[in-house]
Amino acid sequence: MYDMFQALLQAPSYHLFFEALLIIWIFKLLFFSKAYAPESVLTEKEKEELIAEWQPEPLAPEIPDDHPVLMAMENNIITGKPGKYVTINGKSCVNMATLNFLGMAGNPSVEAEAIKTLKKYGVGSCGPRGFYGTMDVHLELEDKIAKFMNCEEAILYAFGFATIASAIPAYSKRGDVIFADEGVCFAIQKGLVASRSKIKWFKHNDMEDLERLLIEQAKEDKKNPKKAKVTRRFLVVEGLYINYGDLCPLPKLVELKWKYKVRLFLEESLSFGILGSNGKGVTEHYNISPDDIDLIAASLENAIGSTGGFCCGKKYIVDHQRLSGLGYCFSASLPPMLATAAIESLRLIDEKPGMLVELRENCEKIHSKLSDINGTVIVGEPISPVKHIRLAEPSTDRDFDVQTLQKIADLSRDNKVAVTLARYLEEEEHKLPLPSIRISVNNQLSDEEIDTVFTTLSEAFQKIITH
Amino acid sequence: GFVPLYQTWESFYSWYVYRRIQDCFCRPVSGVPGAKMVVIDRESNDHRWSFQYTGGHSTVLNFGSYNYLGFSQNSGPCAEEVEQTIKNYGVSVCGSRQELGYLDLHKQMDRLVADYLGVEDAYTVPMGFATNSMNIPSLVGKGCLILSDELNHASLILGCRLSGAKIKTFKHNCMKDLEKNLREAIVDKQPRTHRPWKKILIVVEGVYSMEGSIVKLPEVLRLKKKYKAYLYLDEAHSIGAIGPHGKGVVDYFGLNPRDVDIMMGTFTKSFGAVGGYIGGSQALVNHLRLYSHSAIYSSSMAPGVAQQIVSSMNIMLGRDGTREGEKRIQQLKWNTRYFRRRLQEMGFILYGNKDSPVVPLLMFMPSKIAKFSRESLNRGMGVVVVGFPATPMTKCRARFCLSASHTKEMLDEALQITSDIGDLLAIKYSKAEPPSYSENDVPLVEDS
């Protein structure tokens, strides 16, 4: 302190003068300057005028009552059971539209189980899983699914769409990277958006494109190893794609997974209960152990003929969703009668794997027959239960093609074969597939019925296209 | 090797805090969750990493399930009709609405829901959570503004995020804050580009499930009309539960249902089924029928569940020829007033409106919730306790969900148990005056 005082006395006067000026200026800035006023402060009157002038867009655009899709829905109202035959407007048609591959939707023993459960549990479970909505039938179904798939644990959701859409954001957060196939279904796309991660799309079933992306990612990781250590990487594919009817090359995917250390999420809505000699899905089909897949998700709304979905895998992975899966924690659980219907379906599949052989044979028969229809291209593997029939020479106008296909579908429905167009939200899909008629095969079709389907569709296409 | 799936700091809560009290949540139930339920006993030998079943069952009073009108029954007219429907229509449909999954039963259900609410038309979805997350994106998008209450449910938050619109929250039920946000939005316009907003959507709930508070609907409607915004009202907990005719919060305030642009609700709580609906103008419902994600990408509602909704709504509307619907509404109201009055007289701090059947009882200390839950189960009552992250860390609570199927004896037993535990845990904090309302103003419908 004494030294400083001495220095002050010995300093030259101009130095002291500048120091004093500086201190006065700082003082003025701190206490006496006006705050900068923004140039555009509006008066109250101007604000009121702005508020009065503003007009929002209408909440929903006016849609005419005769919009083609609305008309298609109204003309195709179903009465009665949508089993192998479906009654539309009083006419009984062969059902080639709903995803009822193993005929569980009309199965009497499944119905009997559901009614038995109804008499014990009522309809709704009246609460989410955390708050007295966990019934013993849910725990039983989770157990049975885990045993069926040879996994450690399974978790049950109340809705098929919500299953994969809640599973992906539970693990992948902002800053993580997800490699996804371009042809994945809409539920997966919504899950990817909800996760807020970086999405890298690779061309549908193109393993070289995927490897290219993985190599790029590896290069970036080398540049920034610290960040790479905390960036999780995921690979999301479907077992059997609903938009294209083809299988994913699972052996190659597993090889890439181990090589580049990405976690593999497999969505098996269309292959669970259908592929493999026991119905265990695409892992059994390719003879790969489910331990190689980090998470298998599937919907129970297709082959199993109930409602809901499940995820299965190692306990360490699946348990995380019990606290962070949004569709699990914040939603009421599956109605008990639908859970026991699923248990019964699983039991039937276990007991009679012959159903799967019948389904496969029917798929192959239909595939070979439908390839003979003039003017069409059939898309999908021969063993896939979902096939898309596209126009061989599509016009440039998508709406026109959709209308043509709708006329064909209507005509074939009038001749007692019920088919549907594959519907999409055209503006929201990542990669919109071409318009098509979607055929879904079930295992109960006899050869005569397959012939009827072929002849009716063939005639309908003939009539409308040559017009 | 692989990047670790969970960061340690993310899992801290679930492994070290939640796990210790995990036996208070996810309790398995056997049988119908009516006024009483059968809880399966379980114990843990490894500090609650896993549970084993002892083989025993306890029948306890059910104050945890959402069963406001008591339709969670396994016998009676609803159950019989559902059984018949399963025989006629099967267990499930396996197809989406636009792809041959549209039954005449769905059309009947949509019409009935629209009549119940008093709107032009309605659209139903098989999952309540998905009703919000799949339909908000088809109504608003980029360039729109969503003003949502800070305590909105996770499904609303997810739907708003998926839509791509800008989201701003306002303080819970604070109309001044909402008005301030509305004015700023219209005057200041979109940040950076300064284009005017395309649409402004106000998202509120009818009855908030963790607070028990009822939204100030007349004020919200006044603001909505003044600033030309649209209102999305989520009546998950209020449809069927409040209002003189059980038609929700619009009925409670005596307002016109056509003033609310989008009336959304679920069937899980009051109607003993699952699923959700959106009601509104014909243009809105047509738009949803075409562009909602659930119309195209998910299978439609199971026929049995649809029949439960149709049967229970027919009872509530009185179309079955009895006064059963009216009786249930009045019983629920009586139960609510009586239970709340007695709890407040005992000295507990409760949140929420005097008419809301959701009764949160504040305990404040996180450790007390575990003791409350275990003690009440031992004494024969099942309640829900909630702590972080559903509520702030210092405002943990127990939540009672009243039902029309609770009798006065059950309520008295529950009150006795609660009072005993309250003395044990010293949670009778209230120093307020005893309440001025009473259940005697509610006329009950006698059995004829």
PDB file of C-alpha atoms in Angstrom, chain B residues 203-317:
ATOM      1  CA  VAL B 203     -53.648 -25.685 -25.932  1.00  0.00           C
ATOM      2  CA  VAL B 204     -55.163 -26.222 -22.497  1.00  0.00           C
ATOM      3  CA  GLU B 205     -56.587 -29.132 -20.539  1.00  0.00           C
ATOM      4  CA  GLY B 206     -60.016 -29.309 -18.929  1.00  0.00           C
ATOM      5  CA  VAL B 207     -58.910 -30.774 -15.618  1.00  0.00           C
ATOM      6  CA  TYR B 208     -55.197 -31.088 -14.953  1.00  0.00           C
ATOM      7  CA  SER B 209     -54.411 -34.558 -13.740  1.00  0.00           C
ATOM      8  CA  MET B 210     -51.666 -33.655 -11.264  1.00  0.00           C
ATOM      9  CA  GLU B 211     -53.197 -30.443  -9.924  1.00  0.00           C
ATOM     10  CA  GLY B 212     -56.894 -31.081  -9.953  1.00  0.00           C
ATOM     11  CA  SER B 213     -57.466 -27.543 -11.210  1.00  0.00           C
ATOM     12  CA  ILE B 214     -60.124 -26.672 -13.750  1.00  0.00           C
ATOM     13  CA  VAL B 215     -59.171 -24.366 -16.626  1.00  0.00           C
ATOM     14  CA  LYS B 216     -60.686 -20.879 -16.567  1.00  0.00           C
ATOM     15  CA  LEU B 217     -62.663 -21.543 -19.692  1.00  0.00           C
ATOM     16  CA  PRO B 218     -64.844 -18.389 -19.932  1.00  0.00           C
ATOM     17  CA  GLU B 219     -61.700 -16.219 -19.821  1.00  0.00           C
ATOM     18  CA  VAL B 220     -59.894 -18.357 -22.363  1.00  0.00           C
ATOM     19  CA  LEU B 221     -62.852 -18.192 -24.729  1.00  0.00           C
ATOM     20  CA  ARG B 222     -63.030 -14.417 -24.367  1.00  0.00           C
ATOM     21  CA  LEU B 223     -59.326 -14.080 -25.170  1.00  0.00           C
ATOM     22  CA  LYS B 224     -59.596 -16.521 -28.037  1.00  0.00           C
ATOM     23  CA  LYS B 225     -62.389 -14.549 -29.642  1.00  0.00           C
ATOM     24  CA  LYS B 226     -60.675 -11.212 -29.107  1.00  0.00           C
ATOM     25  CA  TYR B 227     -57.365 -12.287 -30.638  1.00  0.00           C
ATOM     26  CA  LYS B 228     -58.766 -14.705 -33.250  1.00  0.00           C
ATOM     27  CA  ALA B 229     -56.793 -17.665 -31.991  1.00  0.00           C
ATOM     28  CA  TYR B 230     -57.919 -21.297 -32.067  1.00  0.00           C
ATOM     29  CA  LEU B 231     -58.556 -23.317 -28.922  1.00  0.00           C
ATOM     30  CA  TYR B 232     -57.570 -26.953 -28.403  1.00  0.00           C
ATOM     31  CA  LEU B 233     -59.203 -28.298 -25.269  1.00  0.00           C
ATOM     32  CA  ASP B 234     -57.972 -31.633 -23.931  1.00  0.00           C
ATOM     33  CA  GLU B 235     -60.743 -33.060 -21.776  1.00  0.00           C
ATOM     34  CA  ALA B 236     -59.070 -36.327 -20.846  1.00  0.00           C
ATOM     35  CA  HIS B 237     -59.990 -36.033 -17.180  1.00  0.00           C
ATOM     36  CA  SER B 238     -63.031 -33.804 -17.405  1.00  0.00           C
ATOM     37  CA  ILE B 239     -65.327 -35.474 -19.949  1.00  0.00           C
ATOM     38  CA  GLY B 240     -67.977 -37.384 -18.051  1.00  0.00           C
ATOM     39  CA  ALA B 241     -66.531 -36.318 -14.726  1.00  0.00           C
ATOM     40  CA  ILE B 242     -67.650 -32.719 -14.303  1.00  0.00           C
ATOM     41  CA  GLY B 243     -70.604 -30.713 -15.438  1.00  0.00           C
ATOM     42  CA  PRO B 244     -74.278 -31.090 -14.562  1.00  0.00           C
ATOM     43  CA  HIS B 245     -74.823 -33.513 -17.463  1.00  0.00           C
ATOM     44  CA  GLY B 246     -71.351 -35.022 -17.421  1.00  0.00           C
ATOM     45  CA  LYS B 247     -70.404 -33.340 -20.665  1.00  0.00           C
ATOM     46  CA  GLY B 248     -67.163 -31.896 -19.428  1.00  0.00           C
ATOM     47  CA  VAL B 249     -65.797 -28.483 -18.660  1.00  0.00           C
ATOM     48  CA  VAL B 250     -67.863 -26.707 -21.321  1.00  0.00           C
ATOM     49  CA  ASP B 251     -70.986 -28.059 -19.655  1.00  0.00           C
ATOM     50  CA  TYR B 252     -69.612 -27.114 -16.220  1.00  0.00           C
ATOM     51  CA  PHE B 253     -69.417 -23.451 -17.185  1.00  0.00           C
ATOM     52  CA  GLY B 254     -72.604 -23.575 -19.238  1.00  0.00           C
ATOM     53  CA  LEU B 255     -70.910 -22.464 -22.460  1.00  0.00           C
ATOM     54  CA  ASN B 256     -71.565 -23.327 -26.067  1.00  0.00           C
ATOM     55  CA  PRO B 257     -69.532 -26.335 -27.283  1.00  0.00           C
ATOM     56  CA  ARG B 258     -69.402 -24.866 -30.786  1.00  0.00           C
ATOM     57  CA  ASP B 259     -67.207 -22.044 -29.450  1.00  0.00           C
ATOM     58  CA  VAL B 260     -64.354 -24.430 -28.791  1.00  0.00           C
ATOM     59  CA  ASP B 261     -62.629 -25.157 -32.081  1.00  0.00           C
ATOM     60  CA  ILE B 262     -61.145 -28.529 -31.199  1.00  0.00           C
ATOM     61  CA  MET B 263     -62.625 -30.568 -28.379  1.00  0.00           C
ATOM     62  CA  MET B 264     -60.416 -33.523 -27.661  1.00  0.00           C
ATOM     63  CA  GLY B 265     -60.865 -36.141 -24.983  1.00  0.00           C
ATOM     64  CA  THR B 266     -60.276 -39.734 -24.078  1.00  0.00           C
ATOM     65  CA  PHE B 267     -62.541 -42.631 -23.245  1.00  0.00           C
ATOM     66  CA  THR B 268     -60.108 -44.233 -20.824  1.00  0.00           C
ATOM     67  CA  LYS B 269     -61.071 -42.395 -17.671  1.00  0.00           C
ATOM     68  CA  SER B 270     -64.812 -42.024 -17.607  1.00  0.00           C
ATOM     69  CA  PHE B 271     -66.087 -44.633 -20.045  1.00  0.00           C
ATOM     70  CA  GLY B 272     -64.030 -47.652 -19.046  1.00  0.00           C
ATOM     71  CA  ALA B 273     -62.635 -48.180 -22.536  1.00  0.00           C
ATOM     72  CA  VAL B 274     -59.518 -46.936 -24.362  1.00  0.00           C
ATOM     73  CA  GLY B 275     -59.076 -44.448 -27.127  1.00  0.00           C
ATOM     74  CA  GLY B 276     -59.621 -40.803 -27.795  1.00  0.00           C
ATOM     75  CA  TYR B 277     -61.778 -38.521 -29.899  1.00  0.00           C
ATOM     76  CA  ILE B 278     -61.639 -35.105 -31.490  1.00  0.00           C
ATOM     77  CA  GLY B 279     -64.869 -33.216 -32.009  1.00  0.00           C
ATOM     78  CA  GLY B 280     -65.495 -30.011 -33.874  1.00  0.00           C
ATOM     79  CA  SER B 281     -66.860 -28.593 -37.076  1.00  0.00           C
ATOM     80  CA  GLN B 282     -67.564 -30.778 -40.094  1.00  0.00           C
ATOM     81  CA  ALA B 283     -64.666 -29.207 -42.017  1.00  0.00           C
ATOM     82  CA  LEU B 284     -62.250 -30.033 -39.204  1.00  0.00           C
ATOM     83  CA  VAL B 285     -63.392 -33.646 -38.917  1.00  0.00           C
ATOM     84  CA  ASN B 286     -63.289 -34.186 -42.686  1.00  0.00           C
ATOM     85  CA  HIS B 287     -59.760 -32.822 -42.708  1.00  0.00           C
ATOM     86  CA  LEU B 288     -58.775 -35.219 -39.914  1.00  0.00           C
ATOM     87  CA  ARG B 289     -60.416 -38.167 -41.627  1.00  0.00           C
ATOM     88  CA  LEU B 290     -58.235 -37.506 -44.637  1.00  0.00           C
ATOM     89  CA  TYR B 291     -54.979 -36.291 -43.161  1.00  0.00           C
ATOM     90  CA  SER B 292     -54.662 -37.648 -39.659  1.00  0.00           C
ATOM     91  CA  HIS B 293     -51.844 -40.108 -39.176  1.00  0.00           C
ATOM     92  CA  SER B 294     -54.123 -42.546 -37.417  1.00  0.00           C
ATOM     93  CA  ALA B 295     -56.540 -42.789 -40.333  1.00  0.00           C
ATOM     94  CA  ILE B 296     -53.847 -44.155 -42.585  1.00  0.00           C
ATOM     95  CA  TYR B 297     -51.047 -45.770 -40.633  1.00  0.00           C
ATOM     96  CA  SER B 298     -52.670 -47.504 -37.698  1.00  0.00           C
ATOM     97  CA  SER B 299     -55.421 -50.043 -37.428  1.00  0.00           C
ATOM     98  CA  SER B 300     -58.812 -48.795 -36.328  1.00  0.00           C
ATOM     99  CA  MET B 301     -60.407 -49.350 -32.954  1.00  0.00           C
ATOM    100  CA  ALA B 302     -61.123 -52.892 -31.811  1.00  0.00           C
ATOM    101  CA  PRO B 303     -64.868 -53.631 -32.114  1.00  0.00           C
ATOM    102  CA  GLY B 304     -65.245 -54.691 -28.469  1.00  0.00           C
ATOM    103  CA  VAL B 305     -63.811 -51.421 -27.244  1.00  0.00           C
ATOM    104  CA  ALA B 306     -65.962 -49.430 -29.671  1.00  0.00           C
ATOM    105  CA  GLN B 307     -69.059 -51.172 -28.337  1.00  0.00           C
ATOM    106  CA  GLN B 308     -68.092 -50.348 -24.737  1.00  0.00           C
ATOM    107  CA  ILE B 309     -67.934 -46.691 -25.717  1.00  0.00           C
ATOM    108  CA  VAL B 310     -71.275 -46.848 -27.508  1.00  0.00           C
ATOM    109  CA  SER B 311     -72.989 -48.627 -24.612  1.00  0.00           C
ATOM    110  CA  SER B 312     -71.607 -46.388 -21.893  1.00  0.00           C
ATOM    111  CA  MET B 313     -72.429 -43.218 -23.836  1.00  0.00           C
ATOM    112  CA  ASN B 314     -75.956 -44.434 -24.442  1.00  0.00           C
ATOM    113  CA  ILE B 315     -76.332 -44.917 -20.697  1.00  0.00           C
ATOM    114  CA  MET B 316     -74.952 -41.446 -19.994  1.00  0.00           C
ATOM    115  CA  LEU B 317     -77.292 -39.844 -22.510  1.00  0.00           C
TER     116      LEU B 317
END
